[in-house]
Coordinates of C-alpha atoms in Angstrom, one line a residue:
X1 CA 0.0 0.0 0.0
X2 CA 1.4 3.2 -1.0
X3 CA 1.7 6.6 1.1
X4 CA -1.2 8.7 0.5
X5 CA -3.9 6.2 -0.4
X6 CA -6.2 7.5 2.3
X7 CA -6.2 10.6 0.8
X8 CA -7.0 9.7 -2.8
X9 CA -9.7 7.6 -1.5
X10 CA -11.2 11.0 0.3
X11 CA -10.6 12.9 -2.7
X12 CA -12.4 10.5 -5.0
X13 CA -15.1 10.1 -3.0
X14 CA -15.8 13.9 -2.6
X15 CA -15.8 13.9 -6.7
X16 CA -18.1 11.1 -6.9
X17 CA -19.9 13.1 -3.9
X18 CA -20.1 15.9 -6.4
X19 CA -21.4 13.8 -9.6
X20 CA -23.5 12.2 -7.8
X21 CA -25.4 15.8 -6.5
X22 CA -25.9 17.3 -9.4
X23 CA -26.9 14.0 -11.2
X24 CA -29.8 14.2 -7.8
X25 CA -30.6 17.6 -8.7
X26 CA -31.2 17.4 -12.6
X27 CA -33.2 14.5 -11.7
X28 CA -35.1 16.0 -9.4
X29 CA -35.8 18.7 -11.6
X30 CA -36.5 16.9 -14.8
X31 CA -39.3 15.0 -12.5
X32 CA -41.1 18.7 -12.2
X33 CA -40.8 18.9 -15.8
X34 CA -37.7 21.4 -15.4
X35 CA -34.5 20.5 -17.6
X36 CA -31.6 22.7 -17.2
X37 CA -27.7 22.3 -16.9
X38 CA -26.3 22.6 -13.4
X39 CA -23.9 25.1 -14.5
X40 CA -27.1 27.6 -15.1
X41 CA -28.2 26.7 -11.9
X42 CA -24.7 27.9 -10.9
X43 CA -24.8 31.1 -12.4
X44 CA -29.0 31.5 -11.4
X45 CA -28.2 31.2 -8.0
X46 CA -25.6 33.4 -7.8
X47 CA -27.1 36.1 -9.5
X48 CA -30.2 35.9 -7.1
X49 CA -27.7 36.2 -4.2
X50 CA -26.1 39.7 -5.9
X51 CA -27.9 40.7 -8.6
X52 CA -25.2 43.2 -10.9
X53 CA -22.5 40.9 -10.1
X54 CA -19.5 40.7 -12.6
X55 CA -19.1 37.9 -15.2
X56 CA -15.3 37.7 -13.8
X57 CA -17.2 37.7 -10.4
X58 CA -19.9 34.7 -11.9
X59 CA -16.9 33.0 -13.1
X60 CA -14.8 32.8 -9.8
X61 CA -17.8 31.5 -8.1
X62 CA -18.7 29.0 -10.5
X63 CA -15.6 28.0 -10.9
X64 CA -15.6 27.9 -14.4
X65 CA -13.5 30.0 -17.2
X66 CA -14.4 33.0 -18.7
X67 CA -14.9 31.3 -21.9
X68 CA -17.1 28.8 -21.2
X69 CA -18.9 31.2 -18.8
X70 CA -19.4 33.6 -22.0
X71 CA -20.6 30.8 -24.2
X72 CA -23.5 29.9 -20.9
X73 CA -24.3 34.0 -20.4
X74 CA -25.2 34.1 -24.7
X75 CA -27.5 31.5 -23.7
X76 CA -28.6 32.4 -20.8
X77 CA -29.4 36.2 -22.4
X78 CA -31.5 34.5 -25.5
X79 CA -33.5 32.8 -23.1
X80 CA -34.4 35.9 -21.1
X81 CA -33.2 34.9 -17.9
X82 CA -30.3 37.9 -17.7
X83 CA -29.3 41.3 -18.9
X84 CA -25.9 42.5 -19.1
X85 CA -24.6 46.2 -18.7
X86 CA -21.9 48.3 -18.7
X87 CA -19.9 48.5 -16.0
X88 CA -19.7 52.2 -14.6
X89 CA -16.4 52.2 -13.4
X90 CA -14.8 49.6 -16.3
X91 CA -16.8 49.3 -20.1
X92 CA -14.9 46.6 -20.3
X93 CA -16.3 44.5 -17.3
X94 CA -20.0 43.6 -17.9
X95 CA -22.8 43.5 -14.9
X96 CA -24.8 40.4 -15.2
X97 CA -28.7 40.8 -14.1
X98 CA -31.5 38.6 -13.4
X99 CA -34.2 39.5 -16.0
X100 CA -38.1 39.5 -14.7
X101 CA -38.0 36.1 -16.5
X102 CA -35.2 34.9 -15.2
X103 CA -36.5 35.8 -11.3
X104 CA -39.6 34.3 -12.1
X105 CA -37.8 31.0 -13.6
X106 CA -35.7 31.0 -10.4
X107 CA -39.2 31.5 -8.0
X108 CA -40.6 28.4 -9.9
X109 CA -37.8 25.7 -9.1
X110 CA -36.2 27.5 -5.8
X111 CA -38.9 25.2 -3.5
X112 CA -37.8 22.1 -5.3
X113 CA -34.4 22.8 -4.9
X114 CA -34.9 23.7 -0.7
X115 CA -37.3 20.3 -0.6
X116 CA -33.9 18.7 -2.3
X117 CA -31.7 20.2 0.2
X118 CA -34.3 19.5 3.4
X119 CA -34.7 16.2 2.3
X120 CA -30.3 16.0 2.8
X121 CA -30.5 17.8 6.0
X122 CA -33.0 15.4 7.5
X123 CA -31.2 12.3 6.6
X124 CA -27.6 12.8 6.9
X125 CA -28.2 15.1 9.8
X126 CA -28.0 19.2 10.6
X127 CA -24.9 18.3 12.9
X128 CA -23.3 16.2 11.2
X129 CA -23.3 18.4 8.0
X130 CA -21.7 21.2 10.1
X131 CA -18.7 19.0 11.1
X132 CA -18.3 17.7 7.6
X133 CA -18.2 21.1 6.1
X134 CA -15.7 22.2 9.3
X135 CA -13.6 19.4 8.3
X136 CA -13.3 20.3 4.4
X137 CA -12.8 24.0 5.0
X138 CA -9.7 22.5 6.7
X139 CA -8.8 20.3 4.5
X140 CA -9.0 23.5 2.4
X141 CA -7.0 25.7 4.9
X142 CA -4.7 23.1 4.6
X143 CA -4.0 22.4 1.1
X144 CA -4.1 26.2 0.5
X145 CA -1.0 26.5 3.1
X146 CA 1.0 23.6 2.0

């Protein structure tokens, strides 16, 4: 057995953790007759959070790059869910709103995603989700610092 293994074992099973979510949540979705991507979830959610938030600012958050991030805000803006402006202090740097259609889109499927994320809480456990998210954020800290 090499040095390490216990590691990559936590590591794949936090990406498998991952898959597995949004595989959940575009199930769950499709079921109320909702089919979207996660990544426009991503950027939905976000935007409801700060609405007139940057697309550099969308694409740290989701973590994706600005590229792909461009290519989801074109489709995104066709389907009416966002405007973009102007930045007043940069031209270059676009602000990214929720349209009316895109708050009302968000409205429709935010109580399936809270029932999704209930549902999670009840059977793994309010607590125990705490101390698993305290131990990743140092796990984080910690690769950060290495």
């Amino acid at each position: 057995m090499e040095g390490g293994d216990d590691f990559r074992e936590f590591q794949l099973q936090v990406v498998r953790m991952r898959i597995a979510f949004r595989q959940c949540l575009q199930r769950t979705l499709r079921r109320h007759g909702v089919n979207v991507t996660f990544e426009t979830l991503q950027v939905l959610s976000c935007l409801w959070r700060e609405q007139g938030a940057t697309q550099q600012m969308l694409a740290e958050r989701t973590a994706r790059s600005k590229a792909s991030l461009s290519s989801l805000m074109n489709t995104l803006e066709k389907r009416g869910y966002i405007e973009r402006c102007v930045g007043p202090s940069d031209r270059r740097n676009k602000q990214v709103f929720l349209s009316r259609e895109g708050e009302r889109f968000w409205l429709q499927i935010l109580p399936i995603i809270n029932e999704l994320y209930l549902r999670f809480e009840q059977s793994i456990g309010r607590d125990r989700l705490r101390d698993i998210s305290s131990d990743l954020k140092r796990i984080q800290n910690e690769l950060e610092n290495l």
